[in-house]
Short mmCIF file of N, CA and C in Angstrom, two decimals:
data_model
loop_
_atom_site.label_atom_id
_atom_site.label_comp_id
_atom_site.label_asym_id
_atom_site.label_seq_id
_atom_site.Cartn_x
_atom_site.Cartn_y
_atom_site.Cartn_z
N UNK J 1 -26.50 129.19 -82.88
CA UNK J 1 -25.33 129.99 -83.04
C UNK J 1 -24.06 129.17 -82.90
N UNK J 2 -24.20 127.86 -82.94
CA UNK J 2 -23.05 126.99 -82.82
C UNK J 2 -22.92 126.11 -84.04
N UNK J 3 -21.68 125.90 -84.45
CA UNK J 3 -21.40 124.95 -85.51
C UNK J 3 -21.57 123.56 -84.92
N UNK J 4 -22.47 122.76 -85.50
CA UNK J 4 -22.74 121.43 -84.96
C UNK J 4 -21.96 120.34 -85.65
N UNK J 5 -21.73 120.49 -86.95
CA UNK J 5 -21.05 119.44 -87.69
C UNK J 5 -20.41 120.01 -88.94
N UNK J 6 -19.41 119.30 -89.43
CA UNK J 6 -18.73 119.67 -90.66
C UNK J 6 -18.28 118.39 -91.35
N UNK J 7 -18.63 118.23 -92.62
CA UNK J 7 -18.22 117.03 -93.35
C UNK J 7 -18.06 117.35 -94.83
N UNK J 8 -17.20 116.57 -95.48
CA UNK J 8 -16.99 116.73 -96.92
C UNK J 8 -18.20 116.18 -97.65
N UNK J 9 -18.63 116.89 -98.70
CA UNK J 9 -19.78 116.46 -99.48
C UNK J 9 -19.55 116.89 -100.93
N UNK J 10 -19.35 115.92 -101.81
CA UNK J 10 -19.05 116.19 -103.23
C UNK J 10 -17.85 117.12 -103.32
N UNK J 11 -18.01 118.29 -103.92
CA UNK J 11 -16.91 119.25 -104.04
C UNK J 11 -17.08 120.43 -103.09
N UNK J 12 -17.66 120.18 -101.93
CA UNK J 12 -17.88 121.25 -100.97
C UNK J 12 -17.77 120.70 -99.55
N UNK J 13 -17.88 121.58 -98.58
CA UNK J 13 -17.89 121.18 -97.18
C UNK J 13 -19.26 121.55 -96.63
N UNK J 14 -19.92 120.60 -96.02
CA UNK J 14 -21.25 120.80 -95.46
C UNK J 14 -21.12 121.23 -94.01
N UNK J 15 -21.70 122.39 -93.66
CA UNK J 15 -21.74 122.86 -92.28
C UNK J 15 -23.17 122.76 -91.77
N UNK J 16 -23.32 122.24 -90.58
CA UNK J 16 -24.63 122.23 -89.92
C UNK J 16 -24.53 123.17 -88.72
N UNK J 17 -25.46 124.09 -88.65
CA UNK J 17 -25.46 125.14 -87.62
C UNK J 17 -26.73 125.05 -86.80
N UNK J 18 -26.61 125.23 -85.50
CA UNK J 18 -27.75 125.29 -84.59
C UNK J 18 -28.08 126.77 -84.38
N UNK J 19 -29.28 127.19 -84.76
CA UNK J 19 -29.70 128.59 -84.64
C UNK J 19 -30.59 128.77 -83.41
N UNK J 20 -30.58 129.94 -82.81
CA UNK J 20 -31.54 130.21 -81.73
C UNK J 20 -32.95 130.22 -82.30
N UNK J 21 -33.92 129.87 -81.48
CA UNK J 21 -35.32 129.78 -81.92
C UNK J 21 -35.81 131.09 -82.54
N UNK J 22 -35.39 132.21 -82.00
CA UNK J 22 -35.84 133.51 -82.52
C UNK J 22 -35.39 133.73 -83.96
N UNK J 23 -34.29 133.11 -84.36
CA UNK J 23 -33.80 133.25 -85.73
C UNK J 23 -34.29 132.10 -86.61
N UNK J 24 -34.47 130.92 -86.02
CA UNK J 24 -34.84 129.72 -86.78
C UNK J 24 -36.15 129.91 -87.54
N UNK J 25 -37.05 130.72 -87.05
CA UNK J 25 -38.34 130.93 -87.74
C UNK J 25 -38.17 131.54 -89.12
N UNK J 26 -37.02 132.17 -89.38
CA UNK J 26 -36.79 132.81 -90.67
C UNK J 26 -36.03 131.92 -91.66
N UNK J 27 -35.67 130.73 -91.25
CA UNK J 27 -34.85 129.85 -92.09
C UNK J 27 -35.70 128.93 -92.93
N UNK J 28 -35.36 128.82 -94.21
CA UNK J 28 -36.07 127.93 -95.13
C UNK J 28 -35.10 127.44 -96.19
N UNK J 29 -35.29 126.19 -96.65
CA UNK J 29 -34.42 125.71 -97.73
C UNK J 29 -34.46 126.66 -98.93
N UNK J 30 -33.31 126.90 -99.51
CA UNK J 30 -33.10 127.80 -100.64
C UNK J 30 -33.18 129.27 -100.25
N UNK J 31 -33.39 129.54 -98.96
CA UNK J 31 -33.35 130.91 -98.47
C UNK J 31 -31.91 131.31 -98.20
N UNK J 32 -31.71 132.49 -97.69
CA UNK J 32 -30.36 132.99 -97.41
C UNK J 32 -30.16 133.20 -95.92
N UNK J 33 -28.91 133.08 -95.52
CA UNK J 33 -28.49 133.37 -94.15
C UNK J 33 -27.05 133.87 -94.23
N UNK J 34 -26.70 134.80 -93.37
CA UNK J 34 -25.31 135.24 -93.31
C UNK J 34 -24.67 134.61 -92.08
N UNK J 35 -23.54 133.94 -92.31
CA UNK J 35 -22.78 133.33 -91.22
C UNK J 35 -21.45 134.07 -91.17
N UNK J 36 -21.16 134.68 -90.03
CA UNK J 36 -19.95 135.49 -89.88
C UNK J 36 -19.78 136.47 -91.04
N UNK J 37 -20.88 137.06 -91.48
CA UNK J 37 -20.85 138.08 -92.52
C UNK J 37 -20.85 137.57 -93.95
N UNK J 38 -20.87 136.24 -94.14
CA UNK J 38 -20.86 135.66 -95.49
C UNK J 38 -22.26 135.17 -95.81
N UNK J 39 -22.86 135.69 -96.88
CA UNK J 39 -24.21 135.30 -97.28
C UNK J 39 -24.15 133.95 -97.99
N UNK J 40 -24.97 133.00 -97.51
CA UNK J 40 -24.98 131.63 -98.05
C UNK J 40 -26.41 131.17 -98.28
N UNK J 41 -26.55 130.20 -99.17
CA UNK J 41 -27.86 129.59 -99.44
C UNK J 41 -28.06 128.42 -98.48
N UNK J 42 -29.23 128.37 -97.87
CA UNK J 42 -29.58 127.29 -96.95
C UNK J 42 -29.98 126.07 -97.77
N UNK J 43 -29.35 124.92 -97.48
CA UNK J 43 -29.67 123.69 -98.21
C UNK J 43 -30.73 122.86 -97.50
N UNK J 44 -30.72 122.87 -96.19
CA UNK J 44 -31.70 122.06 -95.45
C UNK J 44 -31.98 122.70 -94.10
N UNK J 45 -33.17 122.42 -93.59
CA UNK J 45 -33.58 122.91 -92.27
C UNK J 45 -34.25 121.76 -91.54
N UNK J 46 -33.84 121.54 -90.30
CA UNK J 46 -34.47 120.54 -89.45
C UNK J 46 -34.58 121.12 -88.05
N UNK J 47 -35.78 121.55 -87.69
CA UNK J 47 -35.95 122.22 -86.40
C UNK J 47 -35.18 123.53 -86.41
N UNK J 48 -34.32 123.72 -85.41
CA UNK J 48 -33.51 124.94 -85.33
C UNK J 48 -32.15 124.76 -86.00
N UNK J 49 -31.89 123.59 -86.55
CA UNK J 49 -30.62 123.34 -87.24
C UNK J 49 -30.79 123.54 -88.75
N UNK J 50 -29.74 124.03 -89.37
CA UNK J 50 -29.78 124.17 -90.82
C UNK J 50 -28.41 123.84 -91.40
N UNK J 51 -28.41 123.46 -92.68
CA UNK J 51 -27.17 123.10 -93.34
C UNK J 51 -26.89 123.99 -94.53
N UNK J 52 -25.61 124.28 -94.72
CA UNK J 52 -25.14 125.03 -95.88
C UNK J 52 -23.94 124.29 -96.45
N UNK J 53 -23.71 124.45 -97.73
CA UNK J 53 -22.53 123.88 -98.36
C UNK J 53 -21.58 125.02 -98.71
N UNK J 54 -20.31 124.84 -98.38
CA UNK J 54 -19.28 125.85 -98.61
C UNK J 54 -18.36 125.34 -99.71
N UNK J 55 -18.24 126.10 -100.80
CA UNK J 55 -17.37 125.70 -101.91
C UNK J 55 -15.90 125.96 -101.54
N UNK J 56 -14.96 125.28 -102.22
CA UNK J 56 -13.54 125.44 -101.87
C UNK J 56 -13.05 126.88 -101.86
N UNK J 57 -13.45 127.70 -102.82
CA UNK J 57 -13.00 129.10 -102.83
C UNK J 57 -13.42 129.82 -101.55
N UNK J 58 -14.67 129.64 -101.14
CA UNK J 58 -15.16 130.29 -99.92
C UNK J 58 -14.43 129.77 -98.69
N UNK J 59 -14.11 128.49 -98.66
CA UNK J 59 -13.33 127.93 -97.55
C UNK J 59 -11.97 128.62 -97.44
N UNK J 60 -11.34 128.89 -98.59
CA UNK J 60 -10.02 129.53 -98.59
C UNK J 60 -10.10 131.03 -98.29
N UNK J 61 -11.15 131.68 -98.77
CA UNK J 61 -11.24 133.14 -98.67
C UNK J 61 -11.86 133.63 -97.36
N UNK J 62 -12.38 132.73 -96.55
CA UNK J 62 -13.01 133.09 -95.27
C UNK J 62 -12.38 132.27 -94.15
N UNK J 63 -12.91 132.44 -92.96
CA UNK J 63 -12.43 131.65 -91.81
C UNK J 63 -13.14 130.31 -91.68
N UNK J 64 -14.04 129.99 -92.61
CA UNK J 64 -14.78 128.72 -92.52
C UNK J 64 -13.87 127.49 -92.55
N UNK J 65 -12.74 127.60 -93.23
CA UNK J 65 -11.81 126.48 -93.29
C UNK J 65 -11.24 126.10 -91.94
N UNK J 66 -11.20 127.04 -91.01
CA UNK J 66 -10.68 126.79 -89.65
C UNK J 66 -11.79 126.65 -88.61
N UNK J 67 -13.03 126.69 -89.04
CA UNK J 67 -14.16 126.64 -88.09
C UNK J 67 -14.25 125.25 -87.45
N UNK J 68 -14.19 125.22 -86.14
CA UNK J 68 -14.26 123.95 -85.40
C UNK J 68 -15.70 123.67 -84.98
N UNK J 69 -16.02 122.39 -84.88
CA UNK J 69 -17.34 121.99 -84.37
C UNK J 69 -17.48 122.55 -82.96
N UNK J 70 -18.60 123.17 -82.69
CA UNK J 70 -18.85 123.79 -81.38
C UNK J 70 -18.50 125.26 -81.33
N UNK J 71 -17.87 125.78 -82.37
CA UNK J 71 -17.49 127.20 -82.41
C UNK J 71 -18.74 128.07 -82.53
N UNK J 72 -18.70 129.22 -81.87
CA UNK J 72 -19.79 130.18 -81.99
C UNK J 72 -19.62 130.96 -83.29
N UNK J 73 -20.74 131.20 -83.97
CA UNK J 73 -20.73 131.99 -85.19
C UNK J 73 -21.80 133.06 -85.09
N UNK J 74 -21.62 134.14 -85.84
CA UNK J 74 -22.62 135.19 -85.91
C UNK J 74 -23.60 134.85 -87.03
N UNK J 75 -24.90 134.91 -86.74
CA UNK J 75 -25.93 134.61 -87.74
C UNK J 75 -26.80 135.83 -87.97
N UNK J 76 -27.15 136.04 -89.24
CA UNK J 76 -28.09 137.10 -89.60
C UNK J 76 -29.11 136.51 -90.57
N UNK J 77 -30.38 136.70 -90.26
CA UNK J 77 -31.45 136.18 -91.11
C UNK J 77 -31.64 137.08 -92.32
N UNK J 78 -32.10 136.48 -93.39
CA UNK J 78 -32.40 137.19 -94.62
C UNK J 78 -33.48 138.24 -94.34
N UNK J 79 -33.23 139.46 -94.79
CA UNK J 79 -34.18 140.55 -94.54
C UNK J 79 -35.53 140.30 -95.20
N UNK J 80 -35.55 139.71 -96.39
CA UNK J 80 -36.82 139.43 -97.07
C UNK J 80 -37.64 138.44 -96.24
N UNK J 81 -36.98 137.43 -95.66
CA UNK J 81 -37.68 136.47 -94.81
C UNK J 81 -38.30 137.17 -93.60
N UNK J 82 -37.59 138.13 -93.04
CA UNK J 82 -38.13 138.89 -91.90
C UNK J 82 -39.38 139.68 -92.32
N UNK J 83 -39.32 140.31 -93.50
CA UNK J 83 -40.47 141.07 -94.00
C UNK J 83 -41.68 140.16 -94.22
N UNK J 84 -41.45 139.03 -94.85
CA UNK J 84 -42.54 138.09 -95.12
C UNK J 84 -43.14 137.60 -93.81
N UNK J 85 -42.31 137.25 -92.86
CA UNK J 85 -42.79 136.79 -91.55
C UNK J 85 -43.68 137.86 -90.92
N UNK J 86 -43.20 139.08 -90.94
CA UNK J 86 -43.97 140.18 -90.32
C UNK J 86 -45.29 140.42 -91.06
N UNK J 87 -45.28 140.33 -92.38
CA UNK J 87 -46.50 140.51 -93.17
C UNK J 87 -47.52 139.41 -92.92
N UNK J 88 -47.04 138.21 -92.61
CA UNK J 88 -47.93 137.06 -92.42
C UNK J 88 -48.51 136.97 -91.00
N UNK J 89 -47.94 137.68 -90.05
CA UNK J 89 -48.41 137.60 -88.66
C UNK J 89 -49.92 137.83 -88.50
N UNK J 90 -50.50 138.86 -89.12
CA UNK J 90 -51.94 139.06 -88.95
C UNK J 90 -52.79 137.87 -89.41
N UNK J 91 -52.31 137.15 -90.42
CA UNK J 91 -53.05 135.98 -90.92
C UNK J 91 -52.96 134.81 -89.95
N UNK J 92 -52.00 134.86 -89.05
CA UNK J 92 -51.85 133.82 -88.03
C UNK J 92 -52.49 134.25 -86.72
N UNK J 93 -53.16 135.41 -86.73
CA UNK J 93 -53.82 135.89 -85.53
C UNK J 93 -52.97 136.77 -84.64
N UNK J 94 -51.79 137.17 -85.13
CA UNK J 94 -50.91 138.04 -84.36
C UNK J 94 -50.77 139.36 -85.12
N UNK J 95 -50.39 140.37 -84.40
CA UNK J 95 -50.18 141.67 -85.01
C UNK J 95 -48.79 142.16 -84.66
N UNK J 96 -48.17 142.96 -85.53
CA UNK J 96 -46.77 143.35 -85.33
C UNK J 96 -46.41 143.85 -83.94
N UNK J 97 -47.36 144.47 -83.26
CA UNK J 97 -47.04 144.98 -81.92
C UNK J 97 -47.15 143.92 -80.84
N UNK J 98 -47.76 142.77 -81.15
CA UNK J 98 -47.82 141.66 -80.20
C UNK J 98 -46.42 141.10 -79.98
N UNK J 99 -46.12 140.72 -78.78
CA UNK J 99 -44.83 140.08 -78.47
C UNK J 99 -44.99 138.58 -78.36
N UNK J 100 -46.18 138.06 -78.71
CA UNK J 100 -46.52 136.65 -78.51
C UNK J 100 -45.73 135.66 -79.35
N UNK J 101 -45.62 135.80 -80.71
CA UNK J 101 -44.97 134.73 -81.48
C UNK J 101 -43.51 134.59 -81.25
#
């Protein structure tokens, strides 16, 4: 839930975000995540960290242009990823009512 890094990359700004473990399980490259209410495509995932690229228009139209490293952000996982995760639990030996995974 913290912004870890920000750097210029080609014609965009690359943000690296540290997600809580409970949310990180739903993150995958080319998947979606909402950061502070803005839906973005995930470019990379490494452990609980993930990267997104923000285009200039989005930087101007949102608060991302003022986002400081270390700032807290609101994260929401893609609903389809949540459904797939839940559907796959029985194949991993868990069932939806289990609190184990």
